[in-house]
XYZ file of C-alpha atoms in Angstrom:
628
model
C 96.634 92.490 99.688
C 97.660 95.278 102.032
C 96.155 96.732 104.862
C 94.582 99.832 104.350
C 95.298 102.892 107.009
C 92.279 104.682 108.360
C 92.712 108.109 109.343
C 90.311 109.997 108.108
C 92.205 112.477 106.256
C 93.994 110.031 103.479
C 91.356 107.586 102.040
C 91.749 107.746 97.977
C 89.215 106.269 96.077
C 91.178 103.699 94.635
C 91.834 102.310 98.387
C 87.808 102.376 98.761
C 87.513 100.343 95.397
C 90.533 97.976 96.886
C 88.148 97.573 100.482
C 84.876 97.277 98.416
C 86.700 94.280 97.252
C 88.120 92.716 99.691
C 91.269 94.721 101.382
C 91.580 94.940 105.015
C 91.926 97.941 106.972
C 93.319 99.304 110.296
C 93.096 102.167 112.692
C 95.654 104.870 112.623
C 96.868 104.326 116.090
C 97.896 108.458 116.428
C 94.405 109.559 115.707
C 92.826 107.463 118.059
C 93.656 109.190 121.033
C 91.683 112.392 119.153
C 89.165 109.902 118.714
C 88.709 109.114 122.665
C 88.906 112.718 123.580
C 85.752 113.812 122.013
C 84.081 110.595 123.410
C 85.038 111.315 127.015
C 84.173 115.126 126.577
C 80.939 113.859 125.668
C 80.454 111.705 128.400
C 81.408 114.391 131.057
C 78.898 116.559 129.451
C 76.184 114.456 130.358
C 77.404 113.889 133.535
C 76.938 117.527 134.090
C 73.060 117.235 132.732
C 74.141 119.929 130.012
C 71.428 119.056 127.016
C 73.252 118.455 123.769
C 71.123 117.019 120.711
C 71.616 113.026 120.264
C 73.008 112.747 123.735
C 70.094 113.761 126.483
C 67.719 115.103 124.072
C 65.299 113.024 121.313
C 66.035 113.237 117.686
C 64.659 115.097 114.175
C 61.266 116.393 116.031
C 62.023 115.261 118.912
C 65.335 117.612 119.995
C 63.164 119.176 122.295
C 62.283 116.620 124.393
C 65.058 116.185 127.575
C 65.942 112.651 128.529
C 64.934 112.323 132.539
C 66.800 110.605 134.955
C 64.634 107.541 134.801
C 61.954 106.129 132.681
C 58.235 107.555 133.645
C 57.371 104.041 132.011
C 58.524 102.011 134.352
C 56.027 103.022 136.736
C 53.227 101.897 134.295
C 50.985 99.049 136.046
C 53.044 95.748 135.491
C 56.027 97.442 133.968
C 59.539 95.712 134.843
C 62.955 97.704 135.385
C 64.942 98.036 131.809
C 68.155 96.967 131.832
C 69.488 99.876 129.597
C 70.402 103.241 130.679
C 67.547 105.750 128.763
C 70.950 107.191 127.349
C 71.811 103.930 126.300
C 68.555 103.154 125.144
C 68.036 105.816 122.990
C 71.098 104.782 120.867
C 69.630 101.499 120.462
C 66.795 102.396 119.427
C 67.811 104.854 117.359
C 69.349 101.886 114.787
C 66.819 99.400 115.815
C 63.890 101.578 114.507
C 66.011 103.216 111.669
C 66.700 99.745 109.942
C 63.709 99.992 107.277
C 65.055 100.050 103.914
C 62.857 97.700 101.759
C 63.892 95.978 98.321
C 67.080 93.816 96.865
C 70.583 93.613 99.507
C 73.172 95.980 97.934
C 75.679 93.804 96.652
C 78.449 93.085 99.415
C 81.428 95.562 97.861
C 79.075 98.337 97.667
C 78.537 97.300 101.992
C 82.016 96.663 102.140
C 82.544 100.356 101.199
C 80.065 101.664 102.882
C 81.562 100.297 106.278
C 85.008 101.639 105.250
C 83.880 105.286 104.627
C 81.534 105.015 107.730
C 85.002 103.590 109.796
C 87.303 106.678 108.202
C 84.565 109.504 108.674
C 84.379 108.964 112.425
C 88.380 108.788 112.752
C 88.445 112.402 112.079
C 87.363 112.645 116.365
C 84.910 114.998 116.045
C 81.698 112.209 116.075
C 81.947 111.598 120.199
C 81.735 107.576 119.286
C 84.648 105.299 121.178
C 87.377 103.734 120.175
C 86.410 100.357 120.984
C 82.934 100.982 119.224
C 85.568 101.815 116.211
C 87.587 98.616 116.840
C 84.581 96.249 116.274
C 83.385 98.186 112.780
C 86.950 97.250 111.915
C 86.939 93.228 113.264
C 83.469 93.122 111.351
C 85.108 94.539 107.686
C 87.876 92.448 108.291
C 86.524 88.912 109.268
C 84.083 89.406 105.810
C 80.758 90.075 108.182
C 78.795 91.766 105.683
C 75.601 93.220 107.198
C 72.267 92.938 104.525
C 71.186 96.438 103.632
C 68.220 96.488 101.315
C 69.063 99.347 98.488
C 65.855 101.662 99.556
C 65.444 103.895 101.974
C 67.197 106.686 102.390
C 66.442 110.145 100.930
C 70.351 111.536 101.850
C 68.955 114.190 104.402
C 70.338 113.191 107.730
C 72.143 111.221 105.392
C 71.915 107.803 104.796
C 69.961 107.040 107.826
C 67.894 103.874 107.049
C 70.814 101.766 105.536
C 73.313 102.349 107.676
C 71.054 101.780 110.744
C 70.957 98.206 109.080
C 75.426 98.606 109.168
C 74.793 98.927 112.612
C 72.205 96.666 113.643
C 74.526 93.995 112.970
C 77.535 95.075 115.599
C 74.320 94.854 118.000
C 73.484 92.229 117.323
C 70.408 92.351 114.953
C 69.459 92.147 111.813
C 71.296 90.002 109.056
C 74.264 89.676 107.797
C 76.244 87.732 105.119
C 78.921 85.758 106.368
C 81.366 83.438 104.195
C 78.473 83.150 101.660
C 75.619 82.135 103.619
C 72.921 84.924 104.671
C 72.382 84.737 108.682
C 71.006 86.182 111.389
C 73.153 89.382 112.404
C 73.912 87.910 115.907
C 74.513 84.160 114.502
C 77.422 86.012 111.635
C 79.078 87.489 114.240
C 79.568 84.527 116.481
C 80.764 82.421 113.458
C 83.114 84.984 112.884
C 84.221 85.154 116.330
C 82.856 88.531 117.505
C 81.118 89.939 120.136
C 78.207 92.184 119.852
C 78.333 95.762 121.521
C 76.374 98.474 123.622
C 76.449 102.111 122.179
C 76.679 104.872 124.451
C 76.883 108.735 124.589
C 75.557 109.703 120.171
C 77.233 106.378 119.094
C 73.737 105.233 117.343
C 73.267 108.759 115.740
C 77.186 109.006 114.819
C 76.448 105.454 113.245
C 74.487 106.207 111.488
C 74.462 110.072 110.113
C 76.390 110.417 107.303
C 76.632 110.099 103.602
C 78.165 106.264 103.286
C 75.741 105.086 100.637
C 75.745 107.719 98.056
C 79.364 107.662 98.844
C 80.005 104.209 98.271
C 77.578 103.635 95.668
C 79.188 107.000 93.659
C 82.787 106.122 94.104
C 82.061 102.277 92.612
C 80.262 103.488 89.936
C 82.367 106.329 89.375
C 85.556 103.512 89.010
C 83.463 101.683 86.199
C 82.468 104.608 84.284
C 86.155 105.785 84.133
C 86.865 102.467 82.677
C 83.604 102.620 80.578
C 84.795 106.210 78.991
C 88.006 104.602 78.039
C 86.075 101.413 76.600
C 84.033 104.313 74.460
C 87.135 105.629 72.832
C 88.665 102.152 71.906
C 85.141 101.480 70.220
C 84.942 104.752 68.418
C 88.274 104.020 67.605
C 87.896 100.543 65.999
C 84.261 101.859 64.597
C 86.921 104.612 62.684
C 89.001 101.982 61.390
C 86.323 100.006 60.252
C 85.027 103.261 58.584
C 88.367 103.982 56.639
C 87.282 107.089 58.606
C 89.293 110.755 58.868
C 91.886 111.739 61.694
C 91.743 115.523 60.954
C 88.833 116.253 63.355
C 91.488 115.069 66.552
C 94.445 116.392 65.775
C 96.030 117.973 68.681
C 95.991 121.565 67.206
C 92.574 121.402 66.152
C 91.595 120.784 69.641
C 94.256 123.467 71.376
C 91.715 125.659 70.417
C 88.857 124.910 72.355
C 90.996 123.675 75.492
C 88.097 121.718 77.583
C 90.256 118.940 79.419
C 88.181 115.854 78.479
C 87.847 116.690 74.913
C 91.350 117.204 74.524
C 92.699 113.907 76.559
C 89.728 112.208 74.728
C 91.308 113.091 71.227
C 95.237 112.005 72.002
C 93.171 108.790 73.136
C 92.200 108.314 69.738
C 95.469 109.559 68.354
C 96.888 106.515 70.454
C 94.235 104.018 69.429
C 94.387 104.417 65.982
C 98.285 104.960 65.558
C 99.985 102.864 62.853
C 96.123 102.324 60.890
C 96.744 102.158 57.166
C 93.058 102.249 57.230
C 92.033 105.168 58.076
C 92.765 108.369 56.333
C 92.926 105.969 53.228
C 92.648 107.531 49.814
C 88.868 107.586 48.960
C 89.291 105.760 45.680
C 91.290 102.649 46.727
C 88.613 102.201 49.089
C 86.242 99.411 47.156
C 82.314 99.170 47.756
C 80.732 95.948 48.745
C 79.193 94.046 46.052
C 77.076 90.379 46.630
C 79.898 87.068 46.000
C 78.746 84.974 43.070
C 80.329 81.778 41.189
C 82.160 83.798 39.000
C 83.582 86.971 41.451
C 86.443 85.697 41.395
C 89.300 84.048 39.165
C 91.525 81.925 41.698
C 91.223 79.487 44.041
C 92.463 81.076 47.034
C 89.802 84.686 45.964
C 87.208 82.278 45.344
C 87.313 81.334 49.322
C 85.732 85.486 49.782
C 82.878 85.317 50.738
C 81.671 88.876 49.585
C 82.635 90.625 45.703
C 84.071 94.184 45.658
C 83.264 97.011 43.009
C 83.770 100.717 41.824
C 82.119 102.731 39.584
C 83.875 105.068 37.374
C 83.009 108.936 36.608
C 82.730 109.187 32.821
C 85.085 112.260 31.418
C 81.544 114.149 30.544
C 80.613 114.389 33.731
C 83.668 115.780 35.159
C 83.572 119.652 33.659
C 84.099 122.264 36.160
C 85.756 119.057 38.618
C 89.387 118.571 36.622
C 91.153 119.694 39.252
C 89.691 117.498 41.714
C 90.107 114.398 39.337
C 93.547 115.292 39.140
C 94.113 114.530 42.851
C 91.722 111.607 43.269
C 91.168 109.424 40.831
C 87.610 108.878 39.440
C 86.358 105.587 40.923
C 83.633 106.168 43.753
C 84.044 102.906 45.999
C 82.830 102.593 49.350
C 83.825 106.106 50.648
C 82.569 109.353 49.463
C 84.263 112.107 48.558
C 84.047 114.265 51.529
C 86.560 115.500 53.431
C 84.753 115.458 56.731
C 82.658 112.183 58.738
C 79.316 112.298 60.503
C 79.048 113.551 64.036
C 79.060 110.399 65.817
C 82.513 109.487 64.727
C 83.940 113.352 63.942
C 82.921 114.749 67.468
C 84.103 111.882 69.648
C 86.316 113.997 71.231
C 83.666 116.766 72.156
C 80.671 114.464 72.897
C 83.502 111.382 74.964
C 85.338 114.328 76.378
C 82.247 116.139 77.980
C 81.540 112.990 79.955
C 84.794 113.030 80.938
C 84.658 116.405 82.207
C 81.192 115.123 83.841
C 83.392 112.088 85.747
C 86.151 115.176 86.752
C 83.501 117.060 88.428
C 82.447 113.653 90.373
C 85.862 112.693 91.165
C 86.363 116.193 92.783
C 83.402 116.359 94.848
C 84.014 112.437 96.126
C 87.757 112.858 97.204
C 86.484 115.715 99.372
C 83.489 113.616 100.920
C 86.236 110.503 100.926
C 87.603 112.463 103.849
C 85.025 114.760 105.230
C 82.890 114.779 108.688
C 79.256 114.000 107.819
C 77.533 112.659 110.851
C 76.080 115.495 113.791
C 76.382 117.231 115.866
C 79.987 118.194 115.401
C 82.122 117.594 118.952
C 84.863 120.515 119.635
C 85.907 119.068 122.615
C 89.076 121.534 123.073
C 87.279 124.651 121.688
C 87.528 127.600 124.313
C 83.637 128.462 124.467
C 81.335 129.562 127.669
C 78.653 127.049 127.109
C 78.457 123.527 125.749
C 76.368 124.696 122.371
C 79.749 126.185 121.302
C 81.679 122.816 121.462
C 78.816 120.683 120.104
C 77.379 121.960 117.138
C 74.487 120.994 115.622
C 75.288 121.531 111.626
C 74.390 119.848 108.340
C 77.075 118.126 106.986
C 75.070 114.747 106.603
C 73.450 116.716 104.128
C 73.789 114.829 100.581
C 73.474 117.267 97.921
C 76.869 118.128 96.954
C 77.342 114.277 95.998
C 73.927 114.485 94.485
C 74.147 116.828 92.122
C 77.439 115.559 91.322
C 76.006 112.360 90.562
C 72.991 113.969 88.541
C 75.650 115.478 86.253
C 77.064 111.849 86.088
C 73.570 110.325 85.110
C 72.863 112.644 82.000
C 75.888 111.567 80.828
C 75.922 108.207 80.854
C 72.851 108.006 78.020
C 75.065 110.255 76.356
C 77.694 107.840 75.700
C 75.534 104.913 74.914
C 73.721 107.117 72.818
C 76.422 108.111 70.691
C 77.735 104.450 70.856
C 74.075 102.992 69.106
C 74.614 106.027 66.314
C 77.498 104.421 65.454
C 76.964 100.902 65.457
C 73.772 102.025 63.455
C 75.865 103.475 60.668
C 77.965 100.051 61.220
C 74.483 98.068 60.473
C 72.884 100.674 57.485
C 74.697 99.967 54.286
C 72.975 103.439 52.889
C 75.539 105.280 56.009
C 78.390 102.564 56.503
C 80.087 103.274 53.321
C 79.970 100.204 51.491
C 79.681 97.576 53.801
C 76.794 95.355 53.115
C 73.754 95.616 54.882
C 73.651 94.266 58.406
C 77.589 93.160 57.744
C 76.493 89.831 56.433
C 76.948 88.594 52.563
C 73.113 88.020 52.732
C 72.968 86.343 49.098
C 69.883 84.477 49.335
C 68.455 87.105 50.943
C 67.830 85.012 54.017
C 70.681 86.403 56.819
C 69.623 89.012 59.163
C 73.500 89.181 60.649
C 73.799 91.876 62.848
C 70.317 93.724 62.565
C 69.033 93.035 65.814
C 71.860 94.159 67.838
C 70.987 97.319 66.915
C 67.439 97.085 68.137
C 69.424 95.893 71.161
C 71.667 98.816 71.491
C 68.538 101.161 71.049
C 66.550 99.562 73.746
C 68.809 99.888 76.254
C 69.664 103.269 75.330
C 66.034 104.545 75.556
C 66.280 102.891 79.097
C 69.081 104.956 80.242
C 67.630 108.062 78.942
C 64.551 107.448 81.072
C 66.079 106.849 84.069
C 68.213 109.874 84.082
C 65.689 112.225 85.505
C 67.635 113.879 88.148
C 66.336 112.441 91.505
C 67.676 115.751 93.338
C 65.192 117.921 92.284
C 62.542 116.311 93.937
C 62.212 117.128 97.551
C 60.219 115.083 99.858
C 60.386 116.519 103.367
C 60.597 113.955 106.641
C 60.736 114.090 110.176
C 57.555 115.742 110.746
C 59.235 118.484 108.444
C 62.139 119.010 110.312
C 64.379 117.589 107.273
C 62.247 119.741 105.331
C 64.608 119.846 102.512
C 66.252 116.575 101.241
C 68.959 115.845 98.475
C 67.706 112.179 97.170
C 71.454 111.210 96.810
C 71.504 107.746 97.949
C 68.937 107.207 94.701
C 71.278 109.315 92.380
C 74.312 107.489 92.892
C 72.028 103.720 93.103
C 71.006 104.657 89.504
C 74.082 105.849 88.274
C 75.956 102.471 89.356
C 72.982 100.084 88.088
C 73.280 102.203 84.592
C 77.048 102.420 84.412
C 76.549 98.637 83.956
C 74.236 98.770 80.997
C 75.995 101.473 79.756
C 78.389 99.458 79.231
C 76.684 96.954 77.662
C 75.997 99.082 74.574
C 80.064 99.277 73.963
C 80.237 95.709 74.194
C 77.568 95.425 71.103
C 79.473 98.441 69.333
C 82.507 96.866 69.653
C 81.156 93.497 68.769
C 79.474 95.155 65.691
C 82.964 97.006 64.901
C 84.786 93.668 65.040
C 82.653 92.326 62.174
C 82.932 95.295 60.333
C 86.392 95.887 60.174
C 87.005 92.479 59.292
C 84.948 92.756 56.229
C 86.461 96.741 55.462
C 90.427 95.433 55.985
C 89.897 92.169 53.938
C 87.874 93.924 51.166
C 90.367 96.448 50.448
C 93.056 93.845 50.971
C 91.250 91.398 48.258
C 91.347 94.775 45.932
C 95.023 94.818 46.616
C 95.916 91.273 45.798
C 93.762 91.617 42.763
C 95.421 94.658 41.778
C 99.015 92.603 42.186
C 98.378 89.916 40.095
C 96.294 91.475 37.346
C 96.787 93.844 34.624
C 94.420 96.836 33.737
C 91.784 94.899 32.477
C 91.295 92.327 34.634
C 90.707 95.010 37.605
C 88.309 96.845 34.936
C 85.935 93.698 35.454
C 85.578 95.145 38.942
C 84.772 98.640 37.469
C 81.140 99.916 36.676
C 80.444 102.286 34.268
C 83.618 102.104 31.904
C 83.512 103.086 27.933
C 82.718 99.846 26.128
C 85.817 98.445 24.173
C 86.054 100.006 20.943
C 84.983 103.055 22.153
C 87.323 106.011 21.685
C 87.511 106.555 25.636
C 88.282 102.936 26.143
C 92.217 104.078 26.540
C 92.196 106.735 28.600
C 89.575 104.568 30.779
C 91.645 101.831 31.320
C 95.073 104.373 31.640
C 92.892 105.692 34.518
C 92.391 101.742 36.077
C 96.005 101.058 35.651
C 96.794 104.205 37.743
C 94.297 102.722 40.294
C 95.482 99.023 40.182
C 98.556 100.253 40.119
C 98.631 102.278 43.523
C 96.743 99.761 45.007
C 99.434 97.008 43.724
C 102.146 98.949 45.435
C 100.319 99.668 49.100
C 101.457 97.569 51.558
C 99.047 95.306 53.393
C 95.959 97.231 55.150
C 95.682 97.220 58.879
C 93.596 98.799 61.484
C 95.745 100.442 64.350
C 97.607 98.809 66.754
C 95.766 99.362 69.429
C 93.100 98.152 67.606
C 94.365 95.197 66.209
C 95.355 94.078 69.707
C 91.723 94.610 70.940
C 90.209 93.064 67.585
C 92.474 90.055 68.353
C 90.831 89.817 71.564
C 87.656 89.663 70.213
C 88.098 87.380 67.954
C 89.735 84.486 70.622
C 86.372 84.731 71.776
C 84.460 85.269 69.346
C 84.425 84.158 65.365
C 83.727 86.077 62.334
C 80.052 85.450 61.638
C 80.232 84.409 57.916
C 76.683 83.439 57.967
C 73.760 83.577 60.672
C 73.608 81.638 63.735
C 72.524 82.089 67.337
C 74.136 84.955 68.497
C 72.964 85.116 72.402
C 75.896 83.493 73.616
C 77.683 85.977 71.611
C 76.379 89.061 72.841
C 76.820 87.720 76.339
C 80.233 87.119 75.916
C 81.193 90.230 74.193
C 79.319 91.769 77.481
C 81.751 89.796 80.183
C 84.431 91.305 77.700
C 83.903 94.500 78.822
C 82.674 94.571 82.123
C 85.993 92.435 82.990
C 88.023 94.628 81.253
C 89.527 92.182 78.993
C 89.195 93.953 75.979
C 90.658 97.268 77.468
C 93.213 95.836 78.803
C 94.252 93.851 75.150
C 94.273 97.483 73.886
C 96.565 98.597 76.274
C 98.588 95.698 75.955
């Protein structure tokens, strides 16, 4: 894997995700002189006893207080000498008593990424930190020294304070660390790895740890599965469709030049793609037959009689067709499994607007992250060639490390993702309801002893997890809770926005693995019941597919001929259709599916199931079939 260059101006996210797991990086050896200058300015500043925040002065509340030129401590009855510089000291402690975040280690990509942002931001040369401080981030990514960061503590204010005081506890020396597997002290992972631990001087602790690395991190990774996740959406919607016999109007490409939004639009040539080459959908309503329970006599050969459901249509009697002749003219008067309606519900007509407005939520994320991917987030800010008359106007104290312009980013983000899996459970719903899934049986399974359940529960599934997402998507970054003694009076709560939004993008996209597990079933049932009409229509004359037909004129009765005229026009454009077959997009992700998993012909346990239809998704197995 390559070597990712650090300069602080070039990171993409895709070179992040690539780091997260597992890419090395290096310095960009023509910034680092830039990098060097603003540490030596720094250092002849406080040579010069000119007070600049972080470097002779306390922190938060305590910028007023002047570091002196020893420690008024040390003449405290039995107090030794310290070994540390109070300018060196007040680094350390600085990360030493910032290390407090409580609750389950971060997984080690989202560290991993969280080191690489932290390296990049302070290439830029305007942070005061040296090189060599730089250099050992780098050996620590690169020989697989992950430090432990426990996932809560900061509130994105001076920005991610807490956890990546426990980044930089480990180059100290402290804390813990996870090294070739095995979790270890910080100082023991460092030595196994061959490294060295390190001193921080002049702001090093404060530009180690001021910045926006978590919600960073945390936003980009989840922002890499949701993209994925959108795309999953629209190949489930798009086998749900097939397995709907469903209508293509609603995404044509002119229909949608009128109401231009960019995710609705590239969300409806997805589907366009997807379902390209389906026979099924767009299907003349009448040749589409209803579901009907198999018995002993369904069928009247050998090869039929190994169906395991029974198919039917019932015919409109010529007195109840006045004021409709026209209508019967164009479709034929058998009402199968699909109505006749010229328009499908809103979960699988307005894909493209409900799919595409998350996509336009994931735009607006992508935008603000490639800006923060590159930007300067710790403080002060060092000008160390600015022409200015005192030092305040080369070291600026500013608020960059301020996280709300990722937060609210990522609260747009989390009100979308129960969007999508909402949408999602309404249509596997339909899938499972035989009064909405137009004539499919009832949970997808033949049921005829009335003792299958089939797919019921993964519905109740589907909704649970749902009604999770939609509770936690309560925008954490309207909730203030000042620190510091109220000097971060006013804080953005983005490190929690973007932990949500990754934790749900992964049960977000467990929902499209049950849809798509649901849709699987379905269409198998919807392609081989219209395909058993066809092959009865092919080898049978007018009456035999009449035995299929409800409601016909009895024989004998004067409308008996121009009833079974009407069937012969029906078996005979069903005789003549070629073969029915979902897209092939479709198909290829169907096929997928089914290496995995079988067609459930009666119940069994369906755990194993579910959790491989889950591993399908989150692996991008079935996405990737689609693509093919």
């Amino acid at each position: 894997m390559k070597s990712i260059r650090l300069d602080g101006r070039s990171l993409t996210r895709a070179q992040l995700v690539a780091v997260a797991h597992g890419a090395t990086v290096e310095l960009a050896s023509d910034q680092l002189p830039a990098v060097q200058r603003a540490a030596d300015f720094l250092a002849e500043q406080a040579r010069r006893e000119e007070p600049i925040y972080g470097v002779n002065t306390g922190f938060g509340s305590n910028a007023d207080k002047l570091l002196g030129a020893h420690r008024l401590r040390d003449q405290l009855p039995g107090a030794g000498q310290g070994e540390e510089t109070l300018h060196e000291e007040l680094q350390r402690n600085l990360i030493v008593t910032h290390a407090v975040c409580v609750g389950e280690a971060f997984a080690p990509e989202v560290v991993r990424a969280m080191l690489c942002i932290r390296i990049n931001t302070l290439m830029r040369g305007h942070s005061g930190i040296r090189v060599e401080i730089l250099q050992a981030l780098t050996a620590m990514l690169n020989a697989g020294v992950v430090p432990v960061v426990p996932q809560l503590g900061s509130v994105g204010a001076s920005g991610d304070l807490a956890p990546l005081s426990h980044l930089a506890i480990v180059l100290l020396g402290g804390g813990e660390a996870f090294y070739q597997g095995e979790r270890l002290p910080g100082a023991e992972a460092l030595a196994n790895a061959g490294l060295q631990a390190v001193k921080l001087s002049y702001k090093e602790g404060l530009a180690l740890n001021n910045g926006t690395a978590q919600m960073l991190a945390t936003g980009v990774l989840a922002l890499a599965k949701l993209e994925a996740m959108v795309e999953t959406a629209d190949l489930a919607a798009a086998m749900t469709i097939d397995a709907f016999a469903g209508r293509l109007g609603a995404f044509a490409e002119e229909v949608h030049a009128l109401r231009p939004h960019p995710g609705q639009v590239e969300t409806a040539a997805n589907l366009r793609r997807l379902l390209e080459g389906s026979t099924l959908s767009d299907i003349a309503y009448h040749l589409v037959p209803r579901f009907r329970p198999w018995q002993p006599e369904s069928w009247d050969t050998p090869e039929s009689q190994q169906l395991r459901f029974d198919i039917g249509w019932d015919w409109v009697p010529f007195t109840q067709r006045h004021g409709r002749e026209k209508f019967y003219r164009r479709f034929r008067p058998f009402r199968g499994g699909k109505k006749h309606q010229p328009q499908d519900s809103y979960s699988l007509r307005c894909i493209p607007q409900v799919h595409g407005a998350v996509r336009d939520a994931l735009a607006q994320a992508a935008r603000v992250l490639d800006i923060e991917l590159n930007a300067l987030t710790d403080n002060p800010i060092v000008f160390p060639d600015a022409k200015a008359e005192h030092v305040e106007q080369q070291v600026i104290s500013a608020g960059h490390f301020h996280g709300m312009p990722l937060a609210l980013a990522m609260s747009y983000v989390k009100a979308a993702i129960p969007v999508l899996a909402s949408i999602s459970e309404r249509r596997l719903n339909k899938l499972v309801d035989s009064a909405t899934s137009d004539g499919l049986p009832g949970f997808l399974i033949g049921n005829e002893d009335g003792t299958e359940s089939g797919f019921m529960i993964v519905q109740y599934t589907a909704a649970a997890i749902v009604n999770d997402l939609a509770t936690r998507a309560m925008p954490a970054s309207v909730y203030s809770i000042p620190t510091s003694a109220n000097a971060e009076d006013h804080v953005s709560m983005g490190a929690n926005e973007a932990r949500h939004v990754l934790s749900m993008a992964d049960d977000l996209g467990k929902v499209l693995a049950l849809e798509l597990y649901t849709a699987a079933q379905a269409l198998d049932l919807r392609r081989d019941m219209i395909n058993a009409a066809r092959s009865l229509a092919a080898r049978a004359d007018a009456e035999g597919l009449a035995a299929k037909v409800a409601g016909g004129p009895a024989a004998g009765s004067d409308d008996r001929q121009g009833y079974l005229a009407e069937v012969e026009g029906l078996r005979s454009e069903l005789a003549n259709s070629d073969a029915f077959h979902p897209g092939n997009a479709v198909a290829r992700a169907h096929a997928a599916i089914r290496e995995r998993i079988p067609f459930l012909a009666r119940d069994r346990a369906l755990d194993g199931e579910v959790a491989t239809a889950v591993r399908l998704v989150t692996d991008g197995v079935v996405l990737a079939a689609a693509r093919g």
